[in-house]
Amino acid sequence: MDQLENTSHYDNGYGQDEYMTQEDEWDRDLLLDPAWEKQQRKTFTAWCNSHLRKAGTQIENIEEDFRNGLKLMLLLEVISGERLPKPDRGKMRFHKIANVNKALEFITSKGVKLVSIGAEEIVDGNVKMTLGMIWTIILRFAIQDISVEETSAKEGLLLWCQRKTAPYRNVNVQNFHVSWRDGLAFCALIHRHRPELLDVHQLKDDHLGNLNLAFDIAEKYLDIPKMLDAEDIVNTPKPDERAIMTYVSCFYHAFAGAEQAETAANRICKVLGVNQENEKLMEDYERLASELLEWIRRTTPWLENRVPEKTMSEMRKKLEDFRDYRRLHKPPKVQEKCQLEISFNTLQTKLRISNRPSFMPSEGKMVSDIASAWQGLEQAEKGYEEWLLTEIRRLERLDHLAEKFRQKATTHETWASGKEQILSQKDYDSASLSEIRALLRKHEAFESDLAAHQDRVEQIAAIAQELNELDYHDVAAVNQRCQSICDLWDHLGTLTQKRREALERTEKLLETVDQLFLEFAKRSAPFNNWMEGAMEDLQDMFIVHTIEEVQSLTAAHEQFKATLPEADSERQAILGIQNEVQKIYQNYGIRGNVTNPYSTISTEEIVVKWDKVKTLVPQRDGALQEELARQHANERLRRQFAAQANLIGPWIQTRMEEIARCALEMGGTLEDQMTQLKQYEHVIIAYKPNVDKLEGDHQLIQESLIFDNKHTNYTMEHIRVGWELLLTTIARTINEIETQILIRDAKGISQEQMHEFRSSFKHFDRKKNGVMDTDDFRACLISMGYDLVGAALQMQIFYDLVFLSENMLTVIFPLSG
């Protein structure tokens, strides 16, 4: 309530404002609950629609449908009966504001002061502002003009309700909210003015039922729309006062006008009662006669129609329609005909009693005219059912034949489906010989199947001929389908013959190709083996060490080259076989895979290998020539090395012997021997370049991978060992002589003793190798006077030997081992 108080401040037209009473103050807290908004929204919407219906429109959403101002202006025109300024038809916001302002200006012009209600709030869809504006309109145009015993507006309406409900014991109207929650006040108002509409004695203590009863009766019989929701009123501690006042004002206006109309109607009814009854009887007769004659006029041509339908279902439908006519439609018309005759006689009797002229129906609507038309209907009905049954039996026969035709045609078409594509495909172009033979056997089976279907095609043609003779309604489709089946049958026969010829021709070609493949396999395998062996031989790494071996390989290679022309002829013959196969495939359009089933060797492989052989032959020639040149160079190196080795080896041996003789020479002094050995050493050192040159030749031999030399028995290792031994021997011998000279000078051994020692050594050196073994050394010691018995003697010999070894024996008597 406080929200609506801020939006509207209403002047009742008598110079006084309608302010909120103390009781209304109590409503402020309740209206904080949106329940009041729901009640007002529904009530005000229904109130607006009750007036807008007169202009052929209505609203659904009160805050949305008034936003453009058009329906708001229309509402004011309807309830005021005045014309408002022409509205703006634009859809822009300023157009809507302009229209709402025109409506608000009209309200203000009727003495209503609007406070805080602006066009912008209405255009923006402000619910509370919109409801406040509608309430202002309701107060001004529906409640303000109510006047009862010098009270007006709200008080006048309340007093009117109290006066009308005073006789009812359980009704006590004190306000426009809680006094109406039980629904009895609404029922009392209806019963007071229209007692025939409800029985107040049957009302129970059912608030919801009483409210819904009153609302339904008001809507159905009083043309007062249902503006309130019974559940909202019952469930709300204090229903919305404005909603109740709006709805109750509709009762006031409805019953106030009805009371005036009732008085006038009673006067007229008393005067025209009898005449109206007679007029009604006349009108009823005219109406019933017209309806019956119209029904007969429509039904007779339908029964006279003997044109058969084309399908069984349509004929059965006609039979069902006829039986429905006999069972459902005709009996009521028979009763109407009898009732029409009774009504005509009753009306004539009343007119005679009232001294009124007899009733004369319109032309063609006399009782006799109706009887004549009915007789024509009965005549048309005769024989109609028998004709229907005869036609149905004929159509059953046709439908049976048509269904039989369809079944056989469908079976045949299903069988023939895809056969044309199968017979037209050229799968044999890419098939092998075994696949062609399988296709031929499969085709023979199809030819047998085709012959078996000949009888079905003949049956289909016979059934189609019978349907033509019986004038089947869809014979055109039957003939078209039959012709299509026959044409396809002839076409399948032609395709079958062509496919057999193509398969047999392809089989012969592939048999020829198969023979060529077999010949290719027989000839290509050994030739391929020959080429592979040739490539292996030509690529074989030969290892030779002599010119003779290279010459032997060259002779064998020349023999191989002599066989190449014959091999080339064989290659061309083999490739010619494959070319012949290719020519057959190209000339006859065979698209199959040109793959030899008897051989894995391809012509490409043969060509590649043959080219490889031709490439390897000159390569082999070059390799043999290179090897021959290399062997000649190796032979030169062997001879060069052998020439030097055969000189150096004996030279080293000779020097070794000379040194050995010099070391054992008995004549001459040690100084003479030293001088001779120094001369040998000088000669040996001067000979070193020859050995180095031989090392260089040996290096060349090693680099050339020469491992043997038939021209000499000396190897570089022998030369190296001999040379090292020569150097070691000369150095050791010189050292021994120098040691002997030192011992001699230190011990005072004479030259004669030295000769004696040397003579003994020579004597016991039986092998003459300059070294004594153990037995020779024992014999030498015994000859020198040493007794080798006993351990003491052995120790003495040991020390003596040590002494001797330190002095002479190590020089004079070299021991073996």
JSON list of N, CA and C in Angstrom, two decimals, residues 183 185-188 190 198 209-219 222 247 251:
[
{"chain": "A", "resi": 183, "resn": "GLY", "atom": "N", "xyz": [-16.44, -16.25, 0.88]},
{"chain": "A", "resi": 183, "resn": "GLY", "atom": "CA", "xyz": [-17.21, -16.37, -0.36]},
{"chain": "A", "resi": 183, "resn": "GLY", "atom": "C", "xyz": [-18.69, -16.19, -0.20]},
{"chain": "A", "resi": 185, "resn": "ALA", "atom": "N", "xyz": [-20.40, -13.63, 0.93]},
{"chain": "A", "resi": 185, "resn": "ALA", "atom": "CA", "xyz": [-20.88, -12.31, 0.51]},
{"chain": "A", "resi": 185, "resn": "ALA", "atom": "C", "xyz": [-21.10, -12.28, -1.00]},
{"chain": "A", "resi": 186, "resn": "PHE", "atom": "N", "xyz": [-20.18, -12.89, -1.76]},
{"chain": "A", "resi": 186, "resn": "PHE", "atom": "CA", "xyz": [-20.34, -12.94, -3.22]},
{"chain": "A", "resi": 186, "resn": "PHE", "atom": "C", "xyz": [-21.59, -13.74, -3.58]},
{"chain": "A", "resi": 187, "resn": "CYS", "atom": "N", "xyz": [-21.77, -14.91, -2.92]},
{"chain": "A", "resi": 187, "resn": "CYS", "atom": "CA", "xyz": [-22.96, -15.74, -3.22]},
{"chain": "A", "resi": 187, "resn": "CYS", "atom": "C", "xyz": [-24.25, -15.01, -2.85]},
{"chain": "A", "resi": 188, "resn": "ALA", "atom": "N", "xyz": [-24.21, -14.24, -1.74]},
{"chain": "A", "resi": 188, "resn": "ALA", "atom": "CA", "xyz": [-25.41, -13.50, -1.33]},
{"chain": "A", "resi": 188, "resn": "ALA", "atom": "C", "xyz": [-25.79, -12.44, -2.35]},
{"chain": "A", "resi": 190, "resn": "ILE", "atom": "N", "xyz": [-25.20, -12.54, -5.58]},
{"chain": "A", "resi": 190, "resn": "ILE", "atom": "CA", "xyz": [-25.76, -13.22, -6.76]},
{"chain": "A", "resi": 190, "resn": "ILE", "atom": "C", "xyz": [-27.18, -13.69, -6.46]},
{"chain": "A", "resi": 198, "resn": "LEU", "atom": "N", "xyz": [-28.32, -19.98, -7.91]},
{"chain": "A", "resi": 198, "resn": "LEU", "atom": "CA", "xyz": [-27.73, -20.81, -6.86]},
{"chain": "A", "resi": 198, "resn": "LEU", "atom": "C", "xyz": [-28.67, -20.89, -5.67]},
{"chain": "A", "resi": 209, "resn": "GLY", "atom": "N", "xyz": [-14.60, -23.45, -2.04]},
{"chain": "A", "resi": 209, "resn": "GLY", "atom": "CA", "xyz": [-15.72, -23.86, -2.90]},
{"chain": "A", "resi": 209, "resn": "GLY", "atom": "C", "xyz": [-16.72, -22.75, -3.11]},
{"chain": "A", "resi": 210, "resn": "ASN", "atom": "N", "xyz": [-17.02, -21.99, -2.04]},
{"chain": "A", "resi": 210, "resn": "ASN", "atom": "CA", "xyz": [-17.98, -20.88, -2.18]},
{"chain": "A", "resi": 210, "resn": "ASN", "atom": "C", "xyz": [-17.45, -19.83, -3.14]},
{"chain": "A", "resi": 211, "resn": "LEU", "atom": "N", "xyz": [-16.15, -19.50, -3.00]},
{"chain": "A", "resi": 211, "resn": "LEU", "atom": "CA", "xyz": [-15.57, -18.48, -3.88]},
{"chain": "A", "resi": 211, "resn": "LEU", "atom": "C", "xyz": [-15.60, -18.93, -5.33]},
{"chain": "A", "resi": 212, "resn": "ASN", "atom": "N", "xyz": [-15.16, -20.16, -5.58]},
{"chain": "A", "resi": 212, "resn": "ASN", "atom": "CA", "xyz": [-15.12, -20.65, -6.97]},
{"chain": "A", "resi": 212, "resn": "ASN", "atom": "C", "xyz": [-16.52, -20.74, -7.55]},
{"chain": "A", "resi": 213, "resn": "LEU", "atom": "N", "xyz": [-17.54, -21.11, -6.73]},
{"chain": "A", "resi": 213, "resn": "LEU", "atom": "CA", "xyz": [-18.92, -21.18, -7.21]},
{"chain": "A", "resi": 213, "resn": "LEU", "atom": "C", "xyz": [-19.39, -19.79, -7.63]},
{"chain": "A", "resi": 214, "resn": "ALA", "atom": "N", "xyz": [-19.15, -18.80, -6.78]},
{"chain": "A", "resi": 214, "resn": "ALA", "atom": "CA", "xyz": [-19.59, -17.44, -7.10]},
{"chain": "A", "resi": 214, "resn": "ALA", "atom": "C", "xyz": [-18.89, -16.92, -8.34]},
{"chain": "A", "resi": 215, "resn": "PHE", "atom": "N", "xyz": [-17.55, -17.19, -8.45]},
{"chain": "A", "resi": 215, "resn": "PHE", "atom": "CA", "xyz": [-16.79, -16.67, -9.60]},
{"chain": "A", "resi": 215, "resn": "PHE", "atom": "C", "xyz": [-17.26, -17.33, -10.89]},
{"chain": "A", "resi": 216, "resn": "ASP", "atom": "N", "xyz": [-17.54, -18.65, -10.84]},
{"chain": "A", "resi": 216, "resn": "ASP", "atom": "CA", "xyz": [-17.98, -19.36, -12.06]},
{"chain": "A", "resi": 216, "resn": "ASP", "atom": "C", "xyz": [-19.35, -18.88, -12.51]},
{"chain": "A", "resi": 217, "resn": "ILE", "atom": "N", "xyz": [-20.29, -18.69, -11.55]},
{"chain": "A", "resi": 217, "resn": "ILE", "atom": "CA", "xyz": [-21.64, -18.23, -11.93]},
{"chain": "A", "resi": 217, "resn": "ILE", "atom": "C", "xyz": [-21.56, -16.82, -12.49]},
{"chain": "A", "resi": 218, "resn": "ALA", "atom": "N", "xyz": [-20.76, -15.96, -11.88]},
{"chain": "A", "resi": 218, "resn": "ALA", "atom": "CA", "xyz": [-20.65, -14.58, -12.36]},
{"chain": "A", "resi": 218, "resn": "ALA", "atom": "C", "xyz": [-20.09, -14.54, -13.77]},
{"chain": "A", "resi": 219, "resn": "GLU", "atom": "N", "xyz": [-19.13, -15.40, -14.02]},
{"chain": "A", "resi": 219, "resn": "GLU", "atom": "CA", "xyz": [-18.52, -15.39, -15.35]},
{"chain": "A", "resi": 219, "resn": "GLU", "atom": "C", "xyz": [-19.46, -15.98, -16.40]},
{"chain": "A", "resi": 222, "resn": "LEU", "atom": "N", "xyz": [-23.42, -13.84, -15.67]},
{"chain": "A", "resi": 222, "resn": "LEU", "atom": "CA", "xyz": [-23.50, -12.39, -15.46]},
{"chain": "A", "resi": 222, "resn": "LEU", "atom": "C", "xyz": [-22.51, -11.63, -16.32]},
{"chain": "A", "resi": 247, "resn": "TYR", "atom": "N", "xyz": [-13.52, -5.90, -8.26]},
{"chain": "A", "resi": 247, "resn": "TYR", "atom": "CA", "xyz": [-14.40, -7.00, -8.65]},
{"chain": "A", "resi": 247, "resn": "TYR", "atom": "C", "xyz": [-15.84, -6.73, -8.20]},
{"chain": "A", "resi": 251, "resn": "PHE", "atom": "N", "xyz": [-20.03, -6.22, -9.99]},
{"chain": "A", "resi": 251, "resn": "PHE", "atom": "CA", "xyz": [-21.35, -6.71, -9.58]},
{"chain": "A", "resi": 251, "resn": "PHE", "atom": "C", "xyz": [-22.34, -5.55, -9.49]}
]
